[in-house]
Coordinates of C-alpha atoms in Angstrom, one line a residue:
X1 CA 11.2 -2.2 8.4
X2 CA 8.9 -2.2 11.5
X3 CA 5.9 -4.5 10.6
X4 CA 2.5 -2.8 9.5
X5 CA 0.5 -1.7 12.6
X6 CA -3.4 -2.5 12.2
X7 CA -6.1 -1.2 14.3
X8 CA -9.2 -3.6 15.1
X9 CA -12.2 -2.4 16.3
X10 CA -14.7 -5.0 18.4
X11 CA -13.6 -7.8 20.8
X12 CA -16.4 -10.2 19.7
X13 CA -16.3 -13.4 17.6
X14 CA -15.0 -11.7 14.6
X15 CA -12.4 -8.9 15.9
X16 CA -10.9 -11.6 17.7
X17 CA -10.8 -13.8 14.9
X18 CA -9.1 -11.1 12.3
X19 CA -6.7 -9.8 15.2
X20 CA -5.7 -13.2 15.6
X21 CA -4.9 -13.7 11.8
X22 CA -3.0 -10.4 11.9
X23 CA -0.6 -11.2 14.7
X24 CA -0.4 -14.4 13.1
X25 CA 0.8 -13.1 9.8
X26 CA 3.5 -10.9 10.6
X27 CA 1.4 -7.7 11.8
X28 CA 1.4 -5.5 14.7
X29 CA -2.3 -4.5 16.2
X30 CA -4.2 -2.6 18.2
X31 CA -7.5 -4.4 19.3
X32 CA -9.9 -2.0 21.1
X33 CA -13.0 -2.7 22.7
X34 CA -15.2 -0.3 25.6
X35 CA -15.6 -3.1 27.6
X36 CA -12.7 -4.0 29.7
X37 CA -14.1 -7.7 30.4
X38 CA -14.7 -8.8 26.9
X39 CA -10.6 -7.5 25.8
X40 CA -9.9 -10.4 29.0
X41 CA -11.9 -12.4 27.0
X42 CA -10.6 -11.9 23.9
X43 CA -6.4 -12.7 25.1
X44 CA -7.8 -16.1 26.4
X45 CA -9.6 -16.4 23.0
X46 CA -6.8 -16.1 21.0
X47 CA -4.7 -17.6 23.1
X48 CA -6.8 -20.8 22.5
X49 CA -7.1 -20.1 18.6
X50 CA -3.4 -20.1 18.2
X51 CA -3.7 -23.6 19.8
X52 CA -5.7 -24.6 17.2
X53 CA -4.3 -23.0 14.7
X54 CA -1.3 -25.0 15.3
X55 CA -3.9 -28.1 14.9
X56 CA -5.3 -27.3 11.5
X57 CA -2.3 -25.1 9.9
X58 CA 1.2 -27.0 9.1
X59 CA 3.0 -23.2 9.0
X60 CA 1.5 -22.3 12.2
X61 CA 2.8 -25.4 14.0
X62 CA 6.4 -23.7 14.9
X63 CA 4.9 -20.3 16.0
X64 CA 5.7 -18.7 19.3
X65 CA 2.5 -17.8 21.1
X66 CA 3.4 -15.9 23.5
X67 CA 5.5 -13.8 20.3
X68 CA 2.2 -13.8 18.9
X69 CA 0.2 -12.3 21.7
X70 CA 2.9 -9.7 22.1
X71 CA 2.0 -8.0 18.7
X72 CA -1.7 -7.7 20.2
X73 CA -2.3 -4.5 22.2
X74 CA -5.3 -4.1 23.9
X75 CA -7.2 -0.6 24.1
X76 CA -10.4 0.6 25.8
X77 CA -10.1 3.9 23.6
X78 CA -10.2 4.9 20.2
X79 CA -6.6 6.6 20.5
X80 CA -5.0 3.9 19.9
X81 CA -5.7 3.6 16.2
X82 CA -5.1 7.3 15.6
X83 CA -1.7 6.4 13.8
X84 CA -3.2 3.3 11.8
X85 CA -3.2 3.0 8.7
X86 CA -6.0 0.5 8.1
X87 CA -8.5 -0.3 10.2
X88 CA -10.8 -3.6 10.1
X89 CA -14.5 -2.8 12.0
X90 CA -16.1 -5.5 13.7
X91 CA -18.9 -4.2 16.1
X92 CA -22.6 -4.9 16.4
X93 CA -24.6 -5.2 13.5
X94 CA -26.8 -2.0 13.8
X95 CA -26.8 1.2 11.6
X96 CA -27.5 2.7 14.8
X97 CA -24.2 1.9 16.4
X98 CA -22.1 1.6 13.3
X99 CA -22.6 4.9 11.6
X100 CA -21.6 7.2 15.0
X101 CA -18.6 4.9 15.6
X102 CA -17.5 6.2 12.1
X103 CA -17.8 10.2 12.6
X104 CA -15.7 9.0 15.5
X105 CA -13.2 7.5 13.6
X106 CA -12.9 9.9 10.7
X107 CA -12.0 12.1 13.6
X108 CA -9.3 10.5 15.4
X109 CA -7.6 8.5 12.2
X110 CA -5.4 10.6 10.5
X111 CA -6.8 11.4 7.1
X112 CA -4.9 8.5 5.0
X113 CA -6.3 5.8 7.1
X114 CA -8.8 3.5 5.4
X115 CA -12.0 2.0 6.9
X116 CA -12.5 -1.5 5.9
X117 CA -15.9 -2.6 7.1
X118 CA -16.8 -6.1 8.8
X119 CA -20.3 -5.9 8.4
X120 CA -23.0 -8.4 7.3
X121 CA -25.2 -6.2 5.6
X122 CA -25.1 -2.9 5.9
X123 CA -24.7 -1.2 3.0
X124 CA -21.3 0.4 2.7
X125 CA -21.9 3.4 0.9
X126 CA -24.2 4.4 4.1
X127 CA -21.5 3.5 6.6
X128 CA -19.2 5.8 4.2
X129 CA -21.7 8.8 4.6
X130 CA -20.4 9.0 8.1
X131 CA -17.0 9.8 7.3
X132 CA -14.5 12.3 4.9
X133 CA -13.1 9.6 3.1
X134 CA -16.0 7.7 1.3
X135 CA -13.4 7.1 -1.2
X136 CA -11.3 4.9 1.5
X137 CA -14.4 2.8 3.0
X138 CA -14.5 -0.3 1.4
X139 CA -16.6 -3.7 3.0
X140 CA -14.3 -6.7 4.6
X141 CA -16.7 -9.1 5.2
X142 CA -14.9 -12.2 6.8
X143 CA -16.8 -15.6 7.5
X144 CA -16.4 -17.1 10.9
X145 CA -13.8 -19.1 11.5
X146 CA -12.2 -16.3 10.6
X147 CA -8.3 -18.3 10.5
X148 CA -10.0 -21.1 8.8
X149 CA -11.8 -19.4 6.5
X150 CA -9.5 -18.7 3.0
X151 CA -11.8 -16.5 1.0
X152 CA -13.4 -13.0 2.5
X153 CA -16.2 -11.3 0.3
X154 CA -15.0 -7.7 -0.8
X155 CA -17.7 -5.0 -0.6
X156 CA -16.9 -1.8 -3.2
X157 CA -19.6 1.1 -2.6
X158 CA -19.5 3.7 -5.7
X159 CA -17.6 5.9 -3.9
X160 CA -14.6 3.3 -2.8
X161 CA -11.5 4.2 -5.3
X162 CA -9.5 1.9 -7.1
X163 CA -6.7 2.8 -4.6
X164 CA -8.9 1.3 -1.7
X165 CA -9.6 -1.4 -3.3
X166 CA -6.0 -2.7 -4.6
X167 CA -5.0 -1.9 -1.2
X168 CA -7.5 -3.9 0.8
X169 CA -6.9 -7.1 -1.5
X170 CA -3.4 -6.6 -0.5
X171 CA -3.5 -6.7 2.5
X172 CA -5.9 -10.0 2.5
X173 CA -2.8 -11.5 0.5
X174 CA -0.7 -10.3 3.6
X175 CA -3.1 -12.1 5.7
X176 CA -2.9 -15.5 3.5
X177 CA -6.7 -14.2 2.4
X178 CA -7.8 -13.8 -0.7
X179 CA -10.3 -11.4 -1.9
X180 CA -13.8 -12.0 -3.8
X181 CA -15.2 -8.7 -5.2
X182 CA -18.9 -7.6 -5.5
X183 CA -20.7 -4.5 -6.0
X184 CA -22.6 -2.8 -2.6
X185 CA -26.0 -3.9 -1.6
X186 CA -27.3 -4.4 1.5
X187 CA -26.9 -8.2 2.5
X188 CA -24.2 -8.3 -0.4
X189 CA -24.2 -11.7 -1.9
X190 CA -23.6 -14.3 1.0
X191 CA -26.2 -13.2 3.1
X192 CA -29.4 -12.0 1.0
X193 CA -29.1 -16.4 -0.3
X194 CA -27.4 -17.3 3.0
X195 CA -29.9 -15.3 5.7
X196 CA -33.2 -16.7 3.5
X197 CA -31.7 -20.3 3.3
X198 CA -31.4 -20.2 7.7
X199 CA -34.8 -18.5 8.0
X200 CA -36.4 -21.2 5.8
X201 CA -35.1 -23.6 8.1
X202 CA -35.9 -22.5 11.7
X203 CA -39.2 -22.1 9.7
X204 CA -38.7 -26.0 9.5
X205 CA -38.2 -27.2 12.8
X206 CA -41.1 -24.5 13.9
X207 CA -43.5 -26.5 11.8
X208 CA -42.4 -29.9 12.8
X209 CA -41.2 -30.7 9.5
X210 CA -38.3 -32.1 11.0
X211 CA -36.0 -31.4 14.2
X212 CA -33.1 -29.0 13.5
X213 CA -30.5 -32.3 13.5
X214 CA -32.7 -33.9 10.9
X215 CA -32.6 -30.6 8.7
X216 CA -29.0 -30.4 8.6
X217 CA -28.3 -33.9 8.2
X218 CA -29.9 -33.2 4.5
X219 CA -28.0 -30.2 3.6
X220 CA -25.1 -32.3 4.7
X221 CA -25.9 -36.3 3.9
X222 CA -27.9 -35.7 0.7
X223 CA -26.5 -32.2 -1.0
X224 CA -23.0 -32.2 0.7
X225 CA -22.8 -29.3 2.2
X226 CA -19.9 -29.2 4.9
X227 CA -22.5 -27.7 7.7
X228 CA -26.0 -27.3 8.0
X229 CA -27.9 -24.2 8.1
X230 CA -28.5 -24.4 12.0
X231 CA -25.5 -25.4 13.0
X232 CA -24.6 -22.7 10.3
X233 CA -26.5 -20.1 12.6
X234 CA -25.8 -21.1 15.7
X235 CA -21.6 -20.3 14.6
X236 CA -22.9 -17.1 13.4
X237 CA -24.5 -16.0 16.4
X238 CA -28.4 -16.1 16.5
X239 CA -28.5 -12.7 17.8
X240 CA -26.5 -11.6 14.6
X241 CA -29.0 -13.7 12.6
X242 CA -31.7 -11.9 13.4
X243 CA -30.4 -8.2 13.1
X244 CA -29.3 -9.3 9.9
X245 CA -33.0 -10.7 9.0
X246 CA -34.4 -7.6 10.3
X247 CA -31.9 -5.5 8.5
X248 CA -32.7 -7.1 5.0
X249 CA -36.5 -6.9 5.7
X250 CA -36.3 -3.1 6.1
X251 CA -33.8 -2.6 3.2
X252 CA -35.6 -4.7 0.6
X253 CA -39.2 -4.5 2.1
X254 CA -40.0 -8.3 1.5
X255 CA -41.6 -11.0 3.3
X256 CA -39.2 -13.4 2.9
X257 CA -36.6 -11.7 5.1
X258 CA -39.3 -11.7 8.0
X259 CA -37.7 -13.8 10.7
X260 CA -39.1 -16.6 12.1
X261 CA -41.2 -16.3 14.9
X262 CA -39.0 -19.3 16.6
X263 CA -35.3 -17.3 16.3
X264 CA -37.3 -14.5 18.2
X265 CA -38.0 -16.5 20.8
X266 CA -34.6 -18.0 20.5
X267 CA -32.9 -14.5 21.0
X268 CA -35.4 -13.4 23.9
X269 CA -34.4 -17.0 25.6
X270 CA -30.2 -16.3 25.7
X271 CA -30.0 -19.2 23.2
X272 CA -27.3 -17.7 20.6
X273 CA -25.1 -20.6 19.6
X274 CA -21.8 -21.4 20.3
X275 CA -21.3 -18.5 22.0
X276 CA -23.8 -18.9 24.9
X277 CA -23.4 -22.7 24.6
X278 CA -26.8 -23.6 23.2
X279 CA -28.5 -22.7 20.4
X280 CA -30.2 -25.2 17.6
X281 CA -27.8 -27.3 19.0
X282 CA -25.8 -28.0 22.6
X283 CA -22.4 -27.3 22.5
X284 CA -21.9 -28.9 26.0
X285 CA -22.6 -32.0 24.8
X286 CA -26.0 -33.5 23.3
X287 CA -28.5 -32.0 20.4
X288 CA -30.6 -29.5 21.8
X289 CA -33.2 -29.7 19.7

């Protein structure tokens, strides 16, 4: 039996993360992406996340590479996925993207195919409105590391069928994920705690409370969290922060989604993270902040 082709939509942080976990896990998949330069970017990604995979994960130690990069094709256009059937969406967090991406889709997958959505708040329900098949949308919503990271949270709209849903969990088991159900709302449940808990502390470090190293040294000295909330952020993507802030502040209305003034500037400056090298923290070498 030929192994179970996948399409993956977005070459960012996260596609390249859940492509890489595919390949990884026995799947073929087409990765696809507009921009020629960031697919380049993404082979030498994963390239470097099988490495490391191979650090952290005793059953990844043996693994070809090269075998592994094999089952990745790379696509500037949305043909490829046309004969897919699943599909994992992973581009930028706005409505204003998302939703014409999936008229697209619904168009060029063949009717079967279903739409599992990597998305950090948008409801899925409104992302299913786009499409044919609201009954085959369902939310995917992976946390970065993606190949470190054992659990996903599982977004079901009240239109996603049973079907989808039994599906989708399957294949996270295929991916050595498992699934953790909740009902459709936007933020979901990590990130309407998760977005306040990073806005309250940028909020912090612009008051001079305390520097952002001295913030996360309590969540992770005195309450024993694993990371702090800025460090948190700055793997997220501080760009992605703040659409996310700005997404929940529209959705729910509420002042306590406003983002800080400092992340703002943040964004404006280039400082995203890890991904631009400097964020609350510098990832070339000493604190930043």
């Amino acid at each position: 039996m030929n192994p179970p082709r996948i399409g993956v939509i977005g070459a960012g942080v996260m596609g390249v993360g859940v492509a890489q976990v595919l390949a990884e896990t026995g799947h073929q998949v087409v990765l696809v992406d507009v921009d020629t330069k960031a697919l380049a970017r993404a082979r030498e990604e994963i390239d470097k996340g099988l490495k490391l995979s191979a650090l952290f994960n005793p059953q990844s130690r043996g693994a070809n590479r090269a075998q592994v990069l094999k089952a990745i094709a790379f696509a500037t256009n949305l043909d490829g996925v046309a004969d897919v059937s699943f599909l994992i969406e992973n581009v930028t967090e706005s409505p204003v993207i998302k939703e014409p991406l999936y008229r697209r889709l619904d168009e060029v997958c063949k009717p079967e195919c279903i739409f599992a959505a990597n998305t950090s708040a948008i409801p899925i329900a409104r992302l299913a409105r786009s499409t044919s098949r609201p009954d085959r949308v369902i939310g995917l919503h992976f946390m970065n590391p993606v190949p470190r990271k054992e659990f996903v949270e599982v977004i079901v709209s009240e239109h996603t069928s049973q079907t989808t849903v039994a599906l989708s969990l399957e294949r996270l088991r295929l991916m050595n994920k498992k699934g953790l159900v909740v009902k459709d709302s936007p933020g979901f449940v990590s990130n309407r705690v998760l977005m306040l808990a990073i806005n309250e502390a940028i909020a912090l470090v612009q008051e001079g409370v305390a520097d952002a190293r001295g913030v996360d040294e309590i969540f992770v000295k005195c309450i024993g969290q694993k990371m702090g909330p800025l460090a948190t952020a700055d793997l997220i993507g501080l760009d992605t922060v703040l659409k996310t802030l700005e997404f929940l502040h529209e959705s729910y209305a509420a002042g306590k989604y406003s983002p800080s003034a400092l992340l703002v500037s943040m964004v404006a400056k280039g400082r995203l993270g890890r991904k631009t090298g400097a964020g609350f923290f510098d990832y070339e070498g000493s604190s930043a902040r």
